[in-house]
Amino acid sequence: MPTPRHPGQITSRCAPERGAPLPESEPVTARLRDPGELAAVIPMLLGYHPSESLVVVAFGGRSGNRIGLTARADLPEPPEYSELADEVACSMLHDSPAGAAVVVVSSEGRGSPPHRRLVDHVRSRLDDLGIEVRLAIHVQHTGIGAPWRCYGPCRCGGVLPDPADTPFAAAVDGRDKIIHPDRTALEHIVQPADPLRIRRRELLLIDAADAEIAGTGIVTGGDRSPIVLPVIDPDIGIAALDTAIAEMAETAEADSMSIEMSAEMSAAASALPVLDDHTVLALATALMLPEVYDAAVLRCLGHDADVVEMLWAALTREMPDPEAAEPAGLLVFSAMLRGDITLARIALDRVDSAWPGYPRAQFLRVMVESALRPSAVRACAGALLSDEHAGPTS
């Protein structure tokens, strides 16, 4: 088990958050009839409705019109305009775009579009990198009917259409995609559960560590098959992992739940799956074993990947720190395999808060910051196995 147990969190300026590039197998050409259609589909690109945000969408591919990487950042104070513009412009290089669109989402600016100097900084930085800014608009929010206005001399404007009626939505089957009201809904997926329950498990893990030093162990299980903690036998650990996956599959089938639906339901904590002490404590110690961790990585690549991802999210909520960093890191990997970079970043923040200095954190961070496509993430899976933590190249 990782020691010592300590609070703390890495504090640093966050790089722009990126939405998922569209799958390589299904490139979508931007057949957008006006700027409002682009703003309307931003929630489909990010997975949620942004607010008070700078959003930059890359265009690339052979046609130069394929919608690619989407970067989002909180709107900064004016003294930080230049720094953020540098970060956003550099983030675009991961997708080798031919052009880009700049969208400011802000409730400000009922007269002229706000944050014009920020847009000018971004335009200048992108131009320096050979990336043409094809449009720059302000929108008060990304809901249907929101007014938008152009930052250009044309001063054109309009209102946002229903995104489901756009050619882009039809191309990516956007009608079936769950869009969350804001980023907070996704954050609930990994936020620690009931503090008293977490504390009880923390004390049991401490007792297990003391018992291991004494050469004994503590038994958990209740009415279930007992397991001696800490789990030090890889076969027992893998069996506990597979049992937990099977039980999560039963829960998901009974509730018709997916990882995206769990975010949709997260406002009501009681709607999220709750794991028992037996499962949490067994996996808290078992995932520290290389053989069990390797098995967990491989389960992310299997046919039950969606259920496995739900298990990582549940363990991240239900497990004490610093042990919670292990399932949170696996959640980063699982989310990246789906192309959900927003959830991956949120899970990575949970890794950092649970265990500052977590050994696999740098590998995971490079994966997220490089905005790797799912096929590239799958190809990098071997780097997570057997403590091989060399990161992928961007």
Short mmCIF file of C-alpha atoms in Angstrom, two decimals:
data_model
loop_
_atom_site.label_atom_id
_atom_site.label_comp_id
_atom_site.label_asym_id
_atom_site.label_seq_id
_atom_site.Cartn_x
_atom_site.Cartn_y
_atom_site.Cartn_z
CA MET A 1 0.00 0.00 0.00
CA PRO A 2 1.26 3.52 -0.66
CA THR A 3 2.54 5.29 2.40
CA PRO A 4 2.39 7.64 4.09
CA ARG A 5 -1.29 8.64 3.95
CA HIS A 6 -1.28 12.41 3.54
CA PRO A 7 -3.62 15.14 2.34
CA GLY A 8 -2.57 17.59 -0.31
CA GLN A 9 -3.08 18.53 -3.91
CA ILE A 10 -0.87 19.66 -6.72
CA THR A 11 -1.72 23.25 -7.58
CA SER A 12 -0.72 24.60 -10.96
CA ARG A 13 -2.17 26.47 -13.88
CA CYS A 14 -4.19 23.96 -15.92
CA ALA A 15 -3.56 23.62 -19.63
CA PRO A 16 -6.57 24.08 -21.87
CA GLU A 17 -9.03 21.24 -21.62
CA ARG A 18 -9.52 19.34 -24.85
CA GLY A 19 -12.48 17.59 -26.25
CA ALA A 20 -12.06 14.39 -28.20
CA PRO A 21 -10.92 14.47 -31.80
CA LEU A 22 -13.48 12.68 -33.94
CA PRO A 23 -12.68 9.01 -34.66
CA GLU A 24 -10.24 8.42 -37.48
CA SER A 25 -12.58 5.86 -39.02
CA GLU A 26 -15.43 8.35 -39.33
CA PRO A 27 -14.06 11.79 -40.32
CA VAL A 28 -16.75 14.45 -40.29
CA THR A 29 -16.48 17.35 -42.70
CA ALA A 30 -17.73 20.67 -41.35
CA ARG A 31 -20.71 21.33 -43.61
CA LEU A 32 -21.89 24.21 -41.43
CA ARG A 33 -24.21 26.77 -42.97
CA ASP A 34 -23.46 29.61 -40.53
CA PRO A 35 -21.31 30.24 -37.43
CA GLY A 36 -24.25 29.60 -35.13
CA GLU A 37 -24.28 25.93 -36.15
CA LEU A 38 -20.70 25.53 -34.96
CA ALA A 39 -21.48 27.08 -31.57
CA ALA A 40 -24.56 24.86 -31.29
CA VAL A 41 -22.53 21.64 -31.63
CA ILE A 42 -19.82 22.63 -29.13
CA PRO A 43 -21.60 20.71 -26.33
CA MET A 44 -21.47 17.62 -28.56
CA LEU A 45 -17.72 18.08 -28.95
CA LEU A 46 -17.07 18.61 -25.23
CA GLY A 47 -19.81 16.43 -23.76
CA TYR A 48 -21.32 19.27 -21.75
CA HIS A 49 -22.46 22.89 -22.05
CA PRO A 50 -19.51 25.21 -21.29
CA SER A 51 -19.93 28.56 -19.59
CA GLU A 52 -17.58 31.54 -19.25
CA SER A 53 -15.20 29.74 -21.58
CA LEU A 54 -12.88 30.20 -24.51
CA VAL A 55 -13.40 27.40 -27.04
CA VAL A 56 -11.19 26.85 -30.08
CA VAL A 57 -12.15 24.25 -32.69
CA ALA A 58 -9.58 22.94 -35.17
CA PHE A 59 -10.31 22.18 -38.84
CA GLY A 60 -8.05 19.80 -40.75
CA GLY A 61 -7.89 16.69 -42.88
CA ARG A 62 -7.27 16.58 -46.59
CA SER A 63 -10.21 18.86 -47.26
CA GLY A 64 -9.20 21.28 -44.52
CA ASN A 65 -12.79 21.22 -43.28
CA ARG A 66 -12.84 18.19 -40.99
CA ILE A 67 -13.75 19.14 -37.41
CA GLY A 68 -10.93 17.99 -35.17
CA LEU A 69 -9.52 18.85 -31.77
CA THR A 70 -11.57 21.14 -29.53
CA ALA A 71 -9.83 23.09 -26.75
CA ARG A 72 -11.67 24.79 -23.88
CA ALA A 73 -10.37 27.01 -21.09
CA ASP A 74 -11.91 29.20 -18.43
CA LEU A 75 -12.03 32.85 -19.42
CA PRO A 76 -9.08 34.56 -17.71
CA GLU A 77 -8.56 38.02 -16.31
CA PRO A 78 -7.14 40.51 -18.86
CA PRO A 79 -3.53 40.28 -17.56
CA GLU A 80 -3.60 36.54 -18.43
CA TYR A 81 -4.93 36.91 -21.98
CA SER A 82 -1.53 36.54 -23.62
CA GLU A 83 -0.52 33.49 -21.57
CA LEU A 84 -3.77 31.66 -22.27
CA ALA A 85 -3.56 32.51 -25.97
CA ASP A 86 -0.10 30.90 -26.08
CA GLU A 87 -1.37 27.74 -24.36
CA VAL A 88 -4.44 27.38 -26.56
CA ALA A 89 -2.48 27.98 -29.77
CA CYS A 90 0.13 25.38 -28.82
CA SER A 91 -2.56 22.86 -27.93
CA MET A 92 -3.95 23.13 -31.47
CA LEU A 93 -0.67 21.83 -32.92
CA HIS A 94 -1.51 18.31 -31.71
CA ASP A 95 -4.08 18.09 -34.51
CA SER A 96 -2.02 19.76 -37.31
CA PRO A 97 -4.98 21.95 -38.31
CA ALA A 98 -5.35 24.04 -41.42
CA GLY A 99 -7.70 26.45 -39.70
CA ALA A 100 -9.61 27.12 -36.50
CA ALA A 101 -12.70 28.78 -35.09
CA VAL A 102 -12.67 30.86 -31.90
CA VAL A 103 -15.80 30.97 -29.76
CA VAL A 104 -16.21 32.97 -26.55
CA VAL A 105 -19.04 31.68 -24.34
CA SER A 106 -19.95 34.37 -21.82
CA SER A 107 -23.06 35.89 -20.31
CA GLU A 108 -21.30 39.26 -20.58
CA GLY A 109 -21.44 41.55 -23.57
CA ARG A 110 -25.07 42.33 -24.23
CA GLY A 111 -23.79 45.33 -26.20
CA SER A 112 -20.58 44.59 -28.10
CA PRO A 113 -18.88 41.14 -27.93
CA PRO A 114 -16.75 40.85 -24.76
CA HIS A 115 -13.12 39.75 -24.36
CA ARG A 116 -12.16 41.18 -27.76
CA ARG A 117 -8.53 41.58 -26.69
CA LEU A 118 -8.40 37.89 -25.79
CA VAL A 119 -9.73 36.97 -29.22
CA ASP A 120 -7.14 39.25 -30.81
CA HIS A 121 -4.35 37.53 -28.82
CA VAL A 122 -5.57 34.07 -29.85
CA ARG A 123 -5.91 35.11 -33.48
CA SER A 124 -2.36 36.51 -33.46
CA ARG A 125 -0.82 33.39 -31.87
CA LEU A 126 -2.61 31.06 -34.26
CA ASP A 127 -1.57 33.18 -37.21
CA ASP A 128 2.05 32.96 -36.05
CA LEU A 129 1.70 29.16 -36.22
CA GLY A 130 0.21 29.22 -39.70
CA ILE A 131 -3.32 28.41 -38.51
CA GLU A 132 -5.98 30.56 -40.14
CA VAL A 133 -8.80 31.78 -37.88
CA ARG A 134 -11.84 31.30 -40.10
CA LEU A 135 -14.37 32.76 -37.70
CA ALA A 136 -14.52 34.29 -34.24
CA ILE A 137 -17.85 34.70 -32.48
CA HIS A 138 -19.34 35.40 -29.06
CA VAL A 139 -22.34 33.47 -27.73
CA GLN A 140 -24.04 34.02 -24.38
CA HIS A 141 -24.62 30.29 -23.86
CA THR A 142 -24.76 27.15 -26.01
CA GLY A 143 -28.47 26.40 -25.67
CA ILE A 144 -31.02 26.57 -28.49
CA GLY A 145 -31.88 30.14 -29.44
CA ALA A 146 -28.86 31.78 -27.81
CA PRO A 147 -27.77 34.92 -29.71
CA TRP A 148 -24.35 34.96 -31.35
CA ARG A 149 -22.32 37.83 -32.79
CA CYS A 150 -19.20 38.01 -34.90
CA TYR A 151 -15.99 39.73 -33.78
CA GLY A 152 -15.21 40.66 -37.40
CA PRO A 153 -15.96 43.95 -39.16
CA CYS A 154 -19.08 42.43 -40.71
CA ARG A 155 -20.75 42.41 -37.25
CA CYS A 156 -23.04 39.62 -38.41
CA GLY A 157 -25.09 37.61 -35.94
CA GLY A 158 -27.96 35.24 -35.41
CA VAL A 159 -29.27 32.63 -33.01
CA LEU A 160 -28.16 29.06 -32.28
CA PRO A 161 -30.25 26.33 -33.93
CA ASP A 162 -31.20 22.99 -32.44
CA PRO A 163 -27.91 21.04 -32.73
CA ALA A 164 -29.84 17.88 -33.61
CA ASP A 165 -30.91 19.55 -36.84
CA THR A 166 -27.39 20.39 -38.01
CA PRO A 167 -25.56 18.34 -40.68
CA PHE A 168 -22.78 17.75 -38.14
CA ALA A 169 -25.14 16.10 -35.65
CA ALA A 170 -26.56 13.85 -38.33
CA ALA A 171 -23.05 12.78 -39.37
CA VAL A 172 -21.98 11.77 -35.86
CA ASP A 173 -25.36 10.41 -34.72
CA GLY A 174 -25.50 13.27 -32.24
CA ARG A 175 -29.18 12.75 -31.48
CA ASP A 176 -28.27 9.81 -29.20
CA LYS A 177 -25.38 11.51 -27.41
CA ILE A 178 -25.87 12.50 -23.79
CA ILE A 179 -24.97 16.15 -23.21
CA HIS A 180 -24.44 17.15 -19.60
CA PRO A 181 -25.61 20.53 -18.30
CA ASP A 182 -22.12 21.50 -17.19
CA ARG A 183 -18.72 20.14 -16.23
CA THR A 184 -19.85 19.66 -12.62
CA ALA A 185 -22.11 16.78 -13.64
CA LEU A 186 -19.06 14.89 -14.87
CA GLU A 187 -17.02 15.79 -11.78
CA HIS A 188 -19.62 14.06 -9.59
CA ILE A 189 -18.58 10.75 -11.15
CA VAL A 190 -15.25 10.83 -9.30
CA GLN A 191 -16.00 12.90 -6.20
CA PRO A 192 -15.50 10.99 -2.92
CA ALA A 193 -18.67 9.42 -1.55
CA ASP A 194 -20.00 9.55 2.02
CA PRO A 195 -17.14 10.80 4.28
CA LEU A 196 -18.05 8.48 7.13
CA ARG A 197 -17.99 5.45 4.84
CA ILE A 198 -14.64 6.52 3.39
CA ARG A 199 -13.19 7.08 6.87
CA ARG A 200 -14.37 3.67 8.08
CA ARG A 201 -12.61 2.01 5.16
CA GLU A 202 -9.48 4.07 5.71
CA LEU A 203 -9.27 2.81 9.31
CA LEU A 204 -9.78 -0.77 8.13
CA LEU A 205 -6.96 -0.40 5.62
CA ILE A 206 -4.70 0.97 8.36
CA ASP A 207 -5.62 -2.05 10.51
CA ALA A 208 -4.81 -4.33 7.58
CA ALA A 209 -1.40 -2.71 7.13
CA ASP A 210 -0.66 -3.11 10.84
CA ALA A 211 -1.81 -6.74 10.72
CA GLU A 212 0.48 -7.43 7.76
CA ILE A 213 3.44 -6.06 9.72
CA ALA A 214 2.46 -8.34 12.58
CA GLY A 215 2.39 -11.27 10.18
CA THR A 216 -1.33 -11.88 10.45
CA GLY A 217 -4.14 -10.07 8.59
CA ILE A 218 -7.76 -9.11 8.99
CA VAL A 219 -10.70 -10.95 7.50
CA THR A 220 -13.41 -9.17 5.53
CA GLY A 221 -16.44 -10.55 3.83
CA GLY A 222 -19.39 -10.78 6.20
CA ASP A 223 -21.89 -13.09 4.50
CA ARG A 224 -19.64 -13.38 1.45
CA SER A 225 -16.55 -15.48 0.81
CA PRO A 226 -13.99 -14.09 3.27
CA ILE A 227 -10.78 -12.45 2.08
CA VAL A 228 -7.75 -11.81 4.26
CA LEU A 229 -6.50 -8.24 3.97
CA PRO A 230 -4.21 -7.05 2.64
CA VAL A 231 -4.53 -9.14 -0.52
CA ILE A 232 -1.04 -10.35 -1.38
CA ASP A 233 -1.92 -13.31 -3.61
CA PRO A 234 -2.33 -12.18 -7.25
CA ASP A 235 -4.76 -15.00 -8.05
CA ILE A 236 -7.05 -13.96 -5.20
CA GLY A 237 -6.79 -10.35 -6.32
CA ILE A 238 -7.68 -11.14 -9.95
CA ALA A 239 -10.61 -13.25 -8.77
CA ALA A 240 -11.85 -10.34 -6.64
CA LEU A 241 -11.51 -8.03 -9.66
CA ASP A 242 -13.51 -10.31 -11.94
CA THR A 243 -16.20 -10.78 -9.29
CA ALA A 244 -16.53 -7.00 -8.93
CA ILE A 245 -16.84 -6.60 -12.72
CA ALA A 246 -19.54 -9.27 -12.87
CA GLU A 247 -21.49 -7.62 -10.05
CA MET A 248 -21.21 -4.21 -11.73
CA ALA A 249 -22.50 -5.76 -14.96
CA GLU A 250 -25.57 -7.02 -13.10
CA THR A 251 -26.14 -3.56 -11.61
CA ALA A 252 -25.73 -1.84 -14.98
CA GLU A 253 -28.10 -4.27 -16.70
CA ALA A 254 -30.72 -3.92 -13.97
CA ASP A 255 -30.57 -0.12 -14.08
CA SER A 256 -29.84 0.20 -17.84
CA MET A 257 -26.89 2.39 -16.86
CA SER A 258 -23.75 3.50 -18.69
CA ILE A 259 -20.84 5.70 -17.62
CA GLU A 260 -22.48 8.67 -19.37
CA MET A 261 -25.82 7.96 -17.72
CA SER A 262 -24.15 7.84 -14.32
CA ALA A 263 -23.02 11.42 -14.92
CA GLU A 264 -26.55 12.34 -15.95
CA MET A 265 -27.84 10.89 -12.66
CA SER A 266 -25.04 12.25 -10.50
CA ALA A 267 -27.07 15.11 -9.05
CA ALA A 268 -28.81 12.47 -6.93
CA ALA A 269 -26.00 10.69 -5.12
CA SER A 270 -28.29 7.78 -4.29
CA ALA A 271 -28.59 7.00 -8.01
CA LEU A 272 -24.90 6.15 -8.36
CA PRO A 273 -23.72 2.58 -7.71
CA VAL A 274 -22.47 2.02 -4.15
CA LEU A 275 -19.89 -0.69 -3.47
CA ASP A 276 -19.66 -2.67 -0.23
CA ASP A 277 -16.65 -2.66 2.08
CA HIS A 278 -15.65 -6.15 1.01
CA THR A 279 -15.20 -5.15 -2.65
CA VAL A 280 -13.56 -1.81 -1.98
CA LEU A 281 -11.08 -3.07 0.60
CA ALA A 282 -10.11 -6.16 -1.40
CA LEU A 283 -9.43 -4.13 -4.56
CA ALA A 284 -7.75 -1.27 -2.66
CA THR A 285 -4.99 -3.69 -1.71
CA ALA A 286 -5.14 -6.01 -4.75
CA LEU A 287 -4.64 -3.23 -7.32
CA MET A 288 -1.27 -2.52 -5.71
CA LEU A 289 -0.06 -5.90 -7.02
CA PRO A 290 1.49 -5.63 -10.52
CA GLU A 291 -0.24 -8.80 -11.72
CA VAL A 292 -3.66 -7.53 -10.65
CA TYR A 293 -3.05 -4.07 -12.09
CA ASP A 294 -2.00 -5.62 -15.41
CA ALA A 295 -5.21 -7.67 -15.42
CA ALA A 296 -7.18 -4.47 -14.75
CA VAL A 297 -5.57 -2.73 -17.75
CA LEU A 298 -6.39 -5.69 -19.98
CA ARG A 299 -10.00 -5.67 -18.77
CA CYS A 300 -10.24 -2.09 -20.10
CA LEU A 301 -9.63 -3.48 -23.58
CA GLY A 302 -12.19 -6.30 -23.40
CA HIS A 303 -15.80 -6.66 -24.48
CA ASP A 304 -17.05 -5.47 -21.08
CA ALA A 305 -15.07 -2.21 -21.26
CA ASP A 306 -18.11 -0.05 -20.51
CA VAL A 307 -18.88 -2.01 -17.33
CA VAL A 308 -15.21 -1.99 -16.33
CA GLU A 309 -15.16 1.80 -16.70
CA MET A 310 -18.18 2.07 -14.40
CA LEU A 311 -16.31 -0.03 -11.82
CA TRP A 312 -13.29 2.31 -11.93
CA ALA A 313 -15.58 5.30 -11.42
CA ALA A 314 -17.34 3.64 -8.48
CA LEU A 315 -14.04 2.64 -6.85
CA THR A 316 -12.70 6.17 -7.32
CA ARG A 317 -15.71 7.48 -5.38
CA GLU A 318 -15.74 4.75 -2.74
CA MET A 319 -12.04 4.20 -2.01
CA PRO A 320 -9.98 6.25 0.48
CA ASP A 321 -6.97 8.28 -0.58
CA PRO A 322 -4.27 7.55 -1.65
CA GLU A 323 -5.54 4.16 -2.86
CA ALA A 324 -8.22 5.89 -4.95
CA ALA A 325 -5.48 7.02 -7.36
CA GLU A 326 -5.29 3.49 -8.81
CA PRO A 327 -8.90 3.22 -10.07
CA ALA A 328 -8.87 6.93 -10.98
CA GLY A 329 -5.86 6.30 -13.22
CA LEU A 330 -7.60 3.33 -14.80
CA LEU A 331 -10.61 5.58 -15.38
CA VAL A 332 -8.34 8.02 -17.25
CA PHE A 333 -7.22 5.17 -19.49
CA SER A 334 -10.75 3.86 -20.06
CA ALA A 335 -12.12 7.32 -20.87
CA MET A 336 -9.31 7.93 -23.36
CA LEU A 337 -10.12 4.62 -25.06
CA ARG A 338 -13.61 6.05 -25.70
CA GLY A 339 -12.21 9.40 -26.82
CA ASP A 340 -13.71 11.15 -23.78
CA ILE A 341 -10.87 13.53 -22.99
CA THR A 342 -13.02 15.70 -20.72
CA LEU A 343 -13.75 12.81 -18.33
CA ALA A 344 -10.12 11.69 -18.62
CA ARG A 345 -8.92 15.11 -17.49
CA ILE A 346 -11.38 15.13 -14.58
CA ALA A 347 -10.20 11.67 -13.52
CA LEU A 348 -6.58 12.80 -13.83
CA ASP A 349 -7.29 15.69 -11.46
CA ARG A 350 -8.66 13.10 -9.03
CA VAL A 351 -5.45 11.09 -9.37
CA ASP A 352 -3.40 14.15 -8.43
CA SER A 353 -5.56 15.01 -5.43
CA ALA A 354 -5.64 11.41 -4.14
CA TRP A 355 -1.92 10.73 -4.48
CA PRO A 356 0.41 13.62 -5.40
CA GLY A 357 3.37 12.01 -7.15
CA TYR A 358 1.44 8.91 -8.26
CA PRO A 359 3.98 6.90 -10.34
CA ARG A 360 1.79 6.53 -13.44
CA ALA A 361 0.54 10.12 -13.40
CA GLN A 362 3.08 11.47 -15.88
CA PHE A 363 2.29 8.78 -18.45
CA LEU A 364 -1.42 9.49 -18.11
CA ARG A 365 -0.87 13.25 -18.27
CA VAL A 366 1.10 13.02 -21.53
CA MET A 367 -1.66 10.83 -22.98
CA VAL A 368 -4.33 13.37 -22.07
CA GLU A 369 -2.38 16.49 -22.99
CA SER A 370 -1.44 14.95 -26.34
CA ALA A 371 -5.15 14.35 -27.01
CA LEU A 372 -4.39 10.91 -28.37
CA ARG A 373 -7.07 9.28 -30.46
CA PRO A 374 -8.54 5.99 -29.15
CA SER A 375 -6.51 3.84 -31.56
CA ALA A 376 -3.28 5.46 -30.36
CA VAL A 377 -4.32 5.01 -26.72
CA ARG A 378 -4.96 1.32 -27.34
CA ALA A 379 -1.54 0.99 -28.95
CA CYS A 380 0.03 2.51 -25.82
CA ALA A 381 -1.65 0.07 -23.43
CA GLY A 382 1.53 -1.97 -23.08
CA ALA A 383 3.26 1.00 -21.46
CA LEU A 384 0.90 0.69 -18.48
CA LEU A 385 1.68 -2.99 -17.94
CA SER A 386 4.22 -4.28 -15.44
CA ASP A 387 5.22 -0.81 -14.24
CA GLU A 388 6.40 0.31 -17.68
CA HIS A 389 5.44 3.96 -17.38
CA ALA A 390 7.23 5.56 -20.30
CA GLY A 391 4.78 8.00 -21.86
CA PRO A 392 3.57 8.13 -25.47
CA THR A 393 4.95 10.62 -27.89
CA SER A 394 2.65 13.31 -29.21
#
